[in-house]
mmCIF file of C-alpha atoms and ligand atoms in Angstrom:
data_model
loop_
_atom_site.group_PDB
_atom_site.id
_atom_site.type_symbol
_atom_site.label_atom_id
_atom_site.label_comp_id
_atom_site.label_asym_id
_atom_site.label_seq_id
_atom_site.Cartn_x
_atom_site.Cartn_y
_atom_site.Cartn_z
ATOM 1 C CA MET A 215 -142.212 38.090 -84.323
ATOM 2 C CA PRO A 216 -142.346 41.503 -82.407
ATOM 3 C CA GLU A 217 -143.642 44.706 -84.106
ATOM 4 C CA LEU A 218 -143.150 48.214 -83.235
ATOM 5 C CA PRO A 219 -145.296 48.088 -79.731
ATOM 6 C CA GLU A 220 -143.662 44.700 -78.853
ATOM 7 C CA VAL A 221 -140.153 46.535 -79.276
ATOM 8 C CA GLU A 222 -141.112 49.706 -77.793
ATOM 9 C CA THR A 223 -142.154 47.723 -74.778
ATOM 10 C CA VAL A 224 -138.941 45.780 -74.609
ATOM 11 C CA ARG A 225 -137.144 49.139 -74.530
ATOM 12 C CA ARG A 226 -139.424 50.863 -72.400
ATOM 13 C CA THR A 227 -139.195 47.989 -70.176
ATOM 14 C CA LEU A 228 -134.935 47.812 -70.123
ATOM 15 C CA ALA A 229 -133.959 51.628 -70.181
ATOM 16 C CA PRO A 230 -134.283 51.962 -66.328
ATOM 17 C CA HIS A 231 -131.974 48.816 -65.799
ATOM 18 C CA LEU A 232 -129.875 50.002 -68.791
ATOM 19 C CA THR A 233 -129.180 53.380 -69.110
ATOM 20 C CA GLY A 234 -126.097 55.050 -67.985
ATOM 21 C CA ARG A 235 -124.859 51.486 -67.384
ATOM 22 C CA ARG A 236 -121.249 50.444 -68.842
ATOM 23 C CA ILE A 237 -120.545 46.894 -69.783
ATOM 24 C CA LEU A 238 -117.567 45.323 -67.871
ATOM 25 C CA GLN A 239 -117.163 42.249 -70.362
ATOM 26 C CA THR A 240 -119.188 41.034 -73.345
ATOM 27 C CA HIS A 241 -119.433 37.259 -73.963
ATOM 28 C CA ILE A 242 -120.522 35.328 -76.776
ATOM 29 C CA GLY A 243 -121.958 32.120 -76.597
ATOM 30 C CA GLU A 244 -120.995 28.852 -78.941
ATOM 31 C CA TYR A 245 -123.685 29.961 -81.659
ATOM 32 C CA ARG A 246 -121.904 33.069 -83.036
ATOM 33 C CA ARG A 247 -123.942 33.800 -85.580
ATOM 34 C CA THR A 248 -126.406 36.007 -83.137
ATOM 35 C CA VAL A 249 -123.232 38.831 -83.875
ATOM 36 C CA ALA A 250 -124.252 39.740 -87.415
ATOM 37 C CA THR A 251 -121.165 42.717 -87.910
ATOM 38 C CA PRO A 252 -118.340 43.230 -86.624
ATOM 39 C CA ASP A 253 -116.796 39.622 -86.310
ATOM 40 C CA PRO A 254 -117.133 38.132 -82.726
ATOM 41 C CA GLU A 255 -113.727 39.315 -81.175
ATOM 42 C CA ARG A 256 -114.250 43.036 -82.783
ATOM 43 C CA PHE A 257 -117.755 43.064 -81.340
ATOM 44 C CA CYS A 258 -116.635 42.094 -77.884
ATOM 45 C CA ALA A 259 -113.537 44.530 -78.274
ATOM 46 C CA ARG A 260 -115.505 47.166 -79.146
ATOM 47 C CA MET A 261 -118.208 46.906 -76.456
ATOM 48 C CA ASP A 262 -116.250 46.659 -73.240
ATOM 49 C CA GLY A 263 -115.666 49.195 -71.312
ATOM 50 C CA ARG A 264 -118.804 51.286 -73.228
ATOM 51 C CA SER A 265 -121.386 52.641 -71.485
ATOM 52 C CA ILE A 266 -125.008 52.609 -72.938
ATOM 53 C CA VAL A 267 -125.985 56.080 -73.116
ATOM 54 C CA GLU A 268 -129.437 55.776 -74.117
ATOM 55 C CA LEU A 269 -131.858 52.531 -75.036
ATOM 56 C CA GLY A 270 -133.665 53.277 -78.760
ATOM 57 C CA ARG A 271 -135.938 51.937 -81.475
ATOM 58 C CA ARG A 272 -135.470 52.280 -85.333
ATOM 59 C CA GLY A 273 -138.941 50.268 -86.919
ATOM 60 C CA LYS A 274 -138.392 46.756 -85.154
ATOM 61 C CA PHE A 275 -134.883 47.281 -84.224
ATOM 62 C CA LEU A 276 -134.386 47.967 -80.755
ATOM 63 C CA LEU A 277 -131.003 50.056 -80.459
ATOM 64 C CA PHE A 278 -128.028 50.689 -77.827
ATOM 65 C CA ARG A 279 -126.373 54.148 -77.895
ATOM 66 C CA LEU A 280 -122.828 53.434 -76.909
ATOM 67 C CA ASP A 281 -120.408 56.474 -75.198
ATOM 68 C CA SER A 282 -118.158 55.860 -78.200
ATOM 69 C CA GLY A 283 -120.587 56.652 -80.819
ATOM 70 C CA ASP A 284 -121.266 53.789 -82.216
ATOM 71 C CA THR A 285 -124.702 52.131 -81.993
ATOM 72 C CA VAL A 286 -126.232 48.339 -81.173
ATOM 73 C CA THR A 287 -128.919 47.367 -83.638
ATOM 74 C CA ILE A 288 -130.828 44.257 -82.202
ATOM 75 C CA HIS A 289 -133.360 42.469 -84.377
ATOM 76 C CA LEU A 290 -135.245 39.882 -82.128
ATOM 77 C CA ARG A 291 -136.939 37.913 -84.853
ATOM 78 C CA MET A 292 -139.199 35.224 -83.435
ATOM 79 C CA THR A 293 -137.625 34.500 -80.008
ATOM 80 C CA GLY A 294 -134.961 36.742 -79.066
ATOM 81 C CA GLU A 295 -135.273 37.496 -75.545
ATOM 82 C CA LEU A 296 -133.854 40.331 -72.971
ATOM 83 C CA SER A 297 -133.176 40.324 -69.180
ATOM 84 C CA VAL A 298 -131.281 42.149 -66.599
ATOM 85 C CA VAL A 299 -130.546 39.398 -64.165
ATOM 86 C CA GLU A 300 -128.101 38.724 -61.075
ATOM 87 C CA PRO A 301 -125.252 36.937 -62.166
ATOM 88 C CA ALA A 302 -126.355 33.736 -59.946
ATOM 89 C CA ALA A 303 -129.901 33.407 -62.321
ATOM 90 C CA ALA A 304 -130.348 30.310 -63.567
ATOM 91 C CA THR A 305 -129.604 30.152 -67.268
ATOM 92 C CA THR A 306 -130.350 27.754 -70.420
ATOM 93 C CA PRO A 307 -128.427 26.852 -73.378
ATOM 94 C CA HIS A 308 -130.384 29.108 -75.409
ATOM 95 C CA MET A 309 -128.567 32.032 -73.944
ATOM 96 C CA HIS A 310 -126.151 33.470 -77.023
ATOM 97 C CA LEU A 311 -124.871 36.604 -75.691
ATOM 98 C CA TRP A 312 -124.298 38.028 -71.932
ATOM 99 C CA PHE A 313 -122.828 41.410 -70.818
ATOM 100 C CA ASP A 314 -121.133 42.134 -67.146
ATOM 101 C CA LEU A 315 -122.395 45.342 -66.086
ATOM 102 C CA ASP A 316 -121.093 47.819 -63.690
ATOM 103 C CA ASP A 317 -123.695 47.374 -61.345
ATOM 104 C CA GLY A 318 -122.908 43.784 -60.832
ATOM 105 C CA ARG A 319 -125.886 42.199 -62.651
ATOM 106 C CA GLN A 320 -125.885 40.638 -66.259
ATOM 107 C CA LEU A 321 -127.944 41.680 -69.763
ATOM 108 C CA ARG A 322 -128.763 38.332 -70.793
ATOM 109 C CA TYR A 323 -130.057 37.607 -74.650
ATOM 110 C CA TYR A 324 -132.006 34.254 -75.141
ATOM 111 C CA ASP A 325 -132.685 33.086 -78.391
ATOM 112 C CA VAL A 326 -134.532 29.356 -78.653
ATOM 113 C CA ARG A 327 -134.745 29.852 -82.818
ATOM 114 C CA LYS A 328 -131.525 31.734 -82.892
ATOM 115 C CA PHE A 329 -132.697 33.893 -85.738
ATOM 116 C CA GLY A 330 -132.278 37.142 -83.697
ATOM 117 C CA ARG A 331 -129.115 39.150 -85.113
ATOM 118 C CA TRP A 332 -126.892 41.846 -82.911
ATOM 119 C CA SER A 333 -124.679 44.297 -85.153
ATOM 120 C CA LEU A 334 -122.240 46.827 -83.804
ATOM 121 C CA ILE A 335 -122.437 49.954 -86.281
ATOM 122 C CA THR A 336 -120.400 53.403 -86.608
ATOM 123 C CA PRO A 337 -122.599 56.630 -87.407
ATOM 124 C CA ALA A 338 -121.906 56.550 -90.531
ATOM 125 C CA GLN A 339 -123.151 53.114 -91.166
ATOM 126 C CA PHE A 340 -125.745 54.077 -88.428
ATOM 127 C CA GLU A 341 -126.645 56.681 -91.035
ATOM 128 C CA LEU A 342 -127.011 54.398 -94.225
ATOM 129 C CA PHE A 343 -129.290 51.917 -91.494
ATOM 130 C CA ASP A 344 -131.832 54.621 -90.785
ATOM 131 C CA GLN A 345 -132.129 55.417 -94.266
ATOM 132 C CA SER A 346 -132.636 52.216 -95.447
ATOM 133 C CA ILE A 347 -135.963 52.550 -93.085
ATOM 134 C CA GLY A 348 -139.124 54.008 -94.331
ATOM 135 C CA PRO A 349 -140.781 56.575 -91.837
ATOM 136 C CA GLU A 350 -141.910 55.983 -88.258
ATOM 137 C CA PRO A 351 -145.681 55.619 -88.102
ATOM 138 C CA PHE A 352 -145.892 58.401 -85.407
ATOM 139 C CA ASP A 353 -143.295 60.748 -86.719
ATOM 140 C CA PRO A 354 -145.495 64.289 -86.983
ATOM 141 C CA GLU A 355 -143.784 64.841 -90.411
ATOM 142 C CA LEU A 356 -145.883 62.107 -91.502
ATOM 143 C CA THR A 357 -149.197 63.779 -92.413
ATOM 144 C CA ALA A 358 -151.773 62.583 -94.427
ATOM 145 C CA GLU A 359 -150.991 64.547 -97.408
ATOM 146 C CA THR A 360 -147.405 62.560 -97.544
ATOM 147 C CA PHE A 361 -148.495 59.158 -96.359
ATOM 148 C CA ALA A 362 -151.089 59.646 -99.780
ATOM 149 C CA SER A 363 -148.653 60.457 -102.157
ATOM 150 C CA MET A 364 -146.055 57.778 -100.663
ATOM 151 C CA LEU A 365 -149.417 55.470 -101.756
ATOM 152 C CA ARG A 366 -149.040 57.033 -105.138
ATOM 153 C CA GLY A 367 -145.736 56.657 -105.750
ATOM 154 C CA ARG A 368 -145.811 52.968 -105.232
ATOM 155 C CA ARG A 369 -148.132 50.722 -107.421
ATOM 156 C CA ARG A 370 -147.644 47.458 -105.167
ATOM 157 C CA ILE A 371 -150.506 45.436 -103.431
ATOM 158 C CA LEU A 372 -151.302 47.356 -100.180
ATOM 159 C CA LYS A 373 -150.759 44.248 -97.759
ATOM 160 C CA PRO A 374 -147.305 43.473 -98.535
ATOM 161 C CA LEU A 375 -146.626 47.343 -98.734
ATOM 162 C CA LEU A 376 -147.597 47.903 -95.216
ATOM 163 C CA LEU A 377 -145.235 44.764 -94.563
ATOM 164 C CA ASP A 378 -142.011 46.328 -96.279
ATOM 165 C CA GLN A 379 -139.830 48.106 -93.451
ATOM 166 C CA SER A 380 -138.685 50.517 -96.470
ATOM 167 C CA PHE A 381 -142.236 51.979 -96.955
ATOM 168 C CA ILE A 382 -143.062 52.437 -93.061
ATOM 169 C CA ALA A 383 -141.267 51.101 -89.992
ATOM 170 C CA GLY A 384 -142.318 49.244 -87.463
ATOM 171 C CA ILE A 385 -145.844 47.349 -88.782
ATOM 172 C CA GLY A 386 -145.801 43.397 -89.046
ATOM 173 C CA ASN A 387 -148.874 41.116 -89.777
ATOM 174 C CA ILE A 388 -150.670 41.670 -86.815
ATOM 175 C CA TYR A 389 -151.056 45.126 -87.078
ATOM 176 C CA ALA A 390 -151.193 45.613 -90.997
ATOM 177 C CA ASP A 391 -154.538 43.125 -90.835
ATOM 178 C CA GLU A 392 -155.741 45.051 -87.936
ATOM 179 C CA ALA A 393 -155.074 48.710 -89.706
ATOM 180 C CA LEU A 394 -156.949 47.436 -93.038
ATOM 181 C CA PHE A 395 -159.720 45.905 -91.055
ATOM 182 C CA ARG A 396 -160.509 49.177 -89.536
ATOM 183 C CA ALA A 397 -159.834 51.177 -91.971
ATOM 184 C CA GLY A 398 -162.378 48.970 -94.302
ATOM 185 C CA ILE A 399 -159.717 48.732 -96.884
ATOM 186 C CA HIS A 400 -159.092 45.279 -98.782
ATOM 187 C CA PRO A 401 -155.299 44.028 -98.453
ATOM 188 C CA ARG A 402 -155.274 43.205 -101.935
ATOM 189 C CA ARG A 403 -156.271 46.543 -103.173
ATOM 190 C CA HIS A 404 -153.379 48.723 -105.053
ATOM 191 C CA SER A 405 -151.623 51.502 -102.995
ATOM 192 C CA HIS A 406 -152.125 54.103 -106.244
ATOM 193 C CA GLU A 407 -155.781 53.604 -106.215
ATOM 194 C CA LEU A 408 -156.546 54.575 -102.680
ATOM 195 C CA THR A 409 -158.652 58.057 -102.522
ATOM 196 C CA ALA A 410 -157.167 60.809 -100.355
ATOM 197 C CA ASP A 411 -159.654 59.825 -97.938
ATOM 198 C CA GLU A 412 -158.531 55.909 -97.980
ATOM 199 C CA ALA A 413 -154.910 57.100 -97.333
ATOM 200 C CA GLU A 414 -155.894 59.135 -94.378
ATOM 201 C CA ARG A 415 -158.357 56.614 -92.564
ATOM 202 C CA LEU A 416 -155.590 53.982 -93.246
ATOM 203 C CA LEU A 417 -152.895 56.089 -91.366
ATOM 204 C CA CYS A 418 -154.978 56.984 -88.894
ATOM 205 C CA GLU A 419 -155.851 53.672 -87.882
ATOM 206 C CA ILE A 420 -152.327 52.544 -87.953
ATOM 207 C CA ARG A 421 -151.628 54.620 -85.811
ATOM 208 C CA TRP A 422 -154.735 53.869 -83.555
ATOM 209 C CA VAL A 423 -153.917 49.883 -83.757
ATOM 210 C CA LEU A 424 -150.064 50.629 -82.787
ATOM 211 C CA SER A 425 -150.702 52.800 -79.957
ATOM 212 C CA SER A 426 -153.632 51.044 -78.558
ATOM 213 C CA ALA A 427 -151.346 47.707 -78.281
ATOM 214 C CA LEU A 428 -148.460 49.689 -77.239
ATOM 215 C CA GLU A 429 -150.941 50.663 -74.094
ATOM 216 C CA HIS A 430 -151.359 47.241 -73.532
ATOM 217 C CA ARG A 431 -147.818 46.174 -73.653
ATOM 218 C CA GLY A 432 -147.950 44.372 -77.389
ATOM 219 C CA THR A 433 -149.232 41.097 -78.245
ATOM 220 C CA THR A 434 -148.115 37.767 -77.054
ATOM 221 C CA LEU A 435 -149.056 35.059 -79.828
ATOM 222 C CA ARG A 436 -146.599 32.985 -78.172
ATOM 223 C CA ASP A 437 -143.011 33.704 -77.485
ATOM 224 C CA TYR A 438 -142.560 37.257 -77.000
ATOM 225 C CA ARG A 439 -141.868 38.966 -73.521
ATOM 226 C CA ASP A 440 -141.064 42.131 -72.370
ATOM 227 C CA GLY A 441 -137.463 42.851 -70.981
ATOM 228 C CA ASN A 442 -138.904 41.997 -67.129
ATOM 229 C CA GLY A 443 -140.311 38.584 -68.844
ATOM 230 C CA GLU A 444 -143.493 39.707 -69.009
ATOM 231 C CA PRO A 445 -146.044 38.745 -71.698
ATOM 232 C CA GLY A 446 -148.381 41.669 -73.576
ATOM 233 C CA GLU A 447 -151.912 41.865 -72.822
ATOM 234 C CA ASN A 448 -152.704 43.144 -76.344
ATOM 235 C CA LEU A 449 -154.002 39.476 -77.655
ATOM 236 C CA SER A 450 -157.841 39.997 -76.592
ATOM 237 C CA ARG A 451 -158.141 43.339 -78.050
ATOM 238 C CA LEU A 452 -157.179 42.633 -81.567
ATOM 239 C CA GLN A 453 -160.173 42.466 -83.756
ATOM 240 C CA ILE A 454 -159.668 40.139 -86.761
ATOM 241 C CA TYR A 455 -156.180 38.781 -86.711
ATOM 242 C CA SER A 456 -156.907 36.178 -83.862
ATOM 243 C CA LEU A 457 -160.143 34.964 -86.126
ATOM 244 C CA ASP A 458 -160.592 31.859 -88.060
ATOM 245 C CA HIS A 459 -161.627 31.548 -91.646
ATOM 246 C CA ASP A 460 -165.159 31.412 -91.230
ATOM 247 C CA ASP A 461 -165.539 33.191 -88.057
ATOM 248 C CA PRO A 462 -167.960 35.945 -88.047
ATOM 249 C CA CYS A 463 -167.076 39.571 -88.687
ATOM 250 C CA PRO A 464 -167.078 41.481 -85.140
ATOM 251 C CA ARG A 465 -168.404 44.359 -87.193
ATOM 252 C CA CYS A 466 -171.170 42.942 -89.790
ATOM 253 C CA GLY A 467 -171.739 39.066 -89.180
ATOM 254 C CA ALA A 468 -170.055 38.165 -92.436
ATOM 255 C CA ARG A 469 -167.901 35.452 -92.613
ATOM 256 C CA ILE A 470 -164.333 36.512 -92.399
ATOM 257 C CA VAL A 471 -161.558 35.028 -95.097
ATOM 258 C CA ARG A 472 -158.261 33.557 -94.084
ATOM 259 C CA ASP A 473 -156.143 33.782 -97.334
ATOM 260 C CA VAL A 474 -152.823 34.227 -98.362
ATOM 261 C CA VAL A 475 -152.089 37.650 -99.638
ATOM 262 C CA GLY A 476 -147.954 38.526 -100.717
ATOM 263 C CA GLN A 477 -146.915 35.006 -98.799
ATOM 264 C CA ARG A 478 -148.137 36.010 -95.698
ATOM 265 C CA GLY A 479 -151.402 34.723 -93.846
ATOM 266 C CA THR A 480 -154.091 37.639 -94.136
ATOM 267 C CA ARG A 481 -157.447 38.025 -92.365
ATOM 268 C CA PHE A 482 -160.243 40.385 -93.898
ATOM 269 C CA CYS A 483 -163.953 41.033 -93.820
ATOM 270 C CA PRO A 484 -164.930 40.504 -97.499
ATOM 271 C CA SER A 485 -168.208 42.627 -96.717
ATOM 272 C CA CYS A 486 -166.306 45.430 -94.453
ATOM 273 C CA GLN A 487 -163.267 45.557 -96.973
ATOM 274 C CA PRO A 488 -164.719 45.482 -100.277
ATOM 275 C CA VAL A 489 -162.271 44.406 -102.929
ATOM 276 C CA ASN A 490 -163.980 47.138 -105.165
ATOM 277 C CA PRO A 491 -165.709 49.931 -102.711
ATOM 278 C CA GLN A 492 -166.986 52.047 -105.864
ATOM 279 C CA ALA A 493 -169.005 49.075 -106.580
ATOM 280 C CA LYS A 494 -170.808 49.288 -103.673
HETATM 281 ZN ZN1 LIG B 1956 -167.378 43.356 -91.954
#
C-alpha cells in the first residue's frame, strides 16, 4: 500500500499535467463503489466543468482542489493507479474512473483489486477529514517535544501506534519498520515508556526514512507506479523491511526476527532493538 513517499511522488508527477486543467466530463465504469461519496450521479455533476486548482496530499490521501471549493480525496490502497494519456491510448477492464480534460487528454484511474476510494467533499467536510488525521511528519510544528508528549499521551504498543493515521499521518508498514530499526527501538515497546531522547531519535529517523524514500520516488514492492507509470527506486535502499526471518542484521550481524506485531508482519533486530534497553 502506498505510504507518504509514494503518494507524494504520484502528486508530484501528476501536478504538471493536471494543475489548471478543466474537467469536461466524468465517466464512472461498472464498478461504481470506487466513488465512496457522494453518489455517482452527484459526483459527476459536481466534477464536470470544474478546474483542478491544485494537487495536494494529506497523509496517504491524494487531493485535488477544485475551483468550486470542493476537494477530491483519493486513497489508492493496494493497486490504484492514475495516468494522463491521449484518449486513443489502450485501456483495460480495470479502468473504473476517467475524466475528459480540456487539453484533449484523459485522466484515467485503474485499480485491479478495486480497494481504492474517491470522495468529493465540501470545505466543511474537508475540515472534519483533516482533523481526523494526525500531524504530517514534516510539519515544522511537530517538534521533538511535541512528539514525545504525543507518545506519552498514548499507552500503546509502538508499531501499531505509528501505523495509526489519527496519531501521525502517512506512515505504513515499510517505513514504520525502517524508522524503528534505525532508531534502535523495539516495535513492541510501549509509547509512554520511551525516554525524551528515544522519542527525538524516532522522529528524526521517521523523517530520514521518508525523505530518503521520497528522493528515490518511493518503494515499489510489486504494484506501485507513479503518475508517469514508473516504479519507485527505493526498494534496494531499505535496510530491514526487505529481509527475511534469520537473515543477518545489516548493522550487527545478529539474526533478524520476522514476527507479527499488531496484526502486521514486522521485522526487527533483537540485538539492535532490545525490548528492555535498561537491562543492556
Ligand atoms: Zn542488529
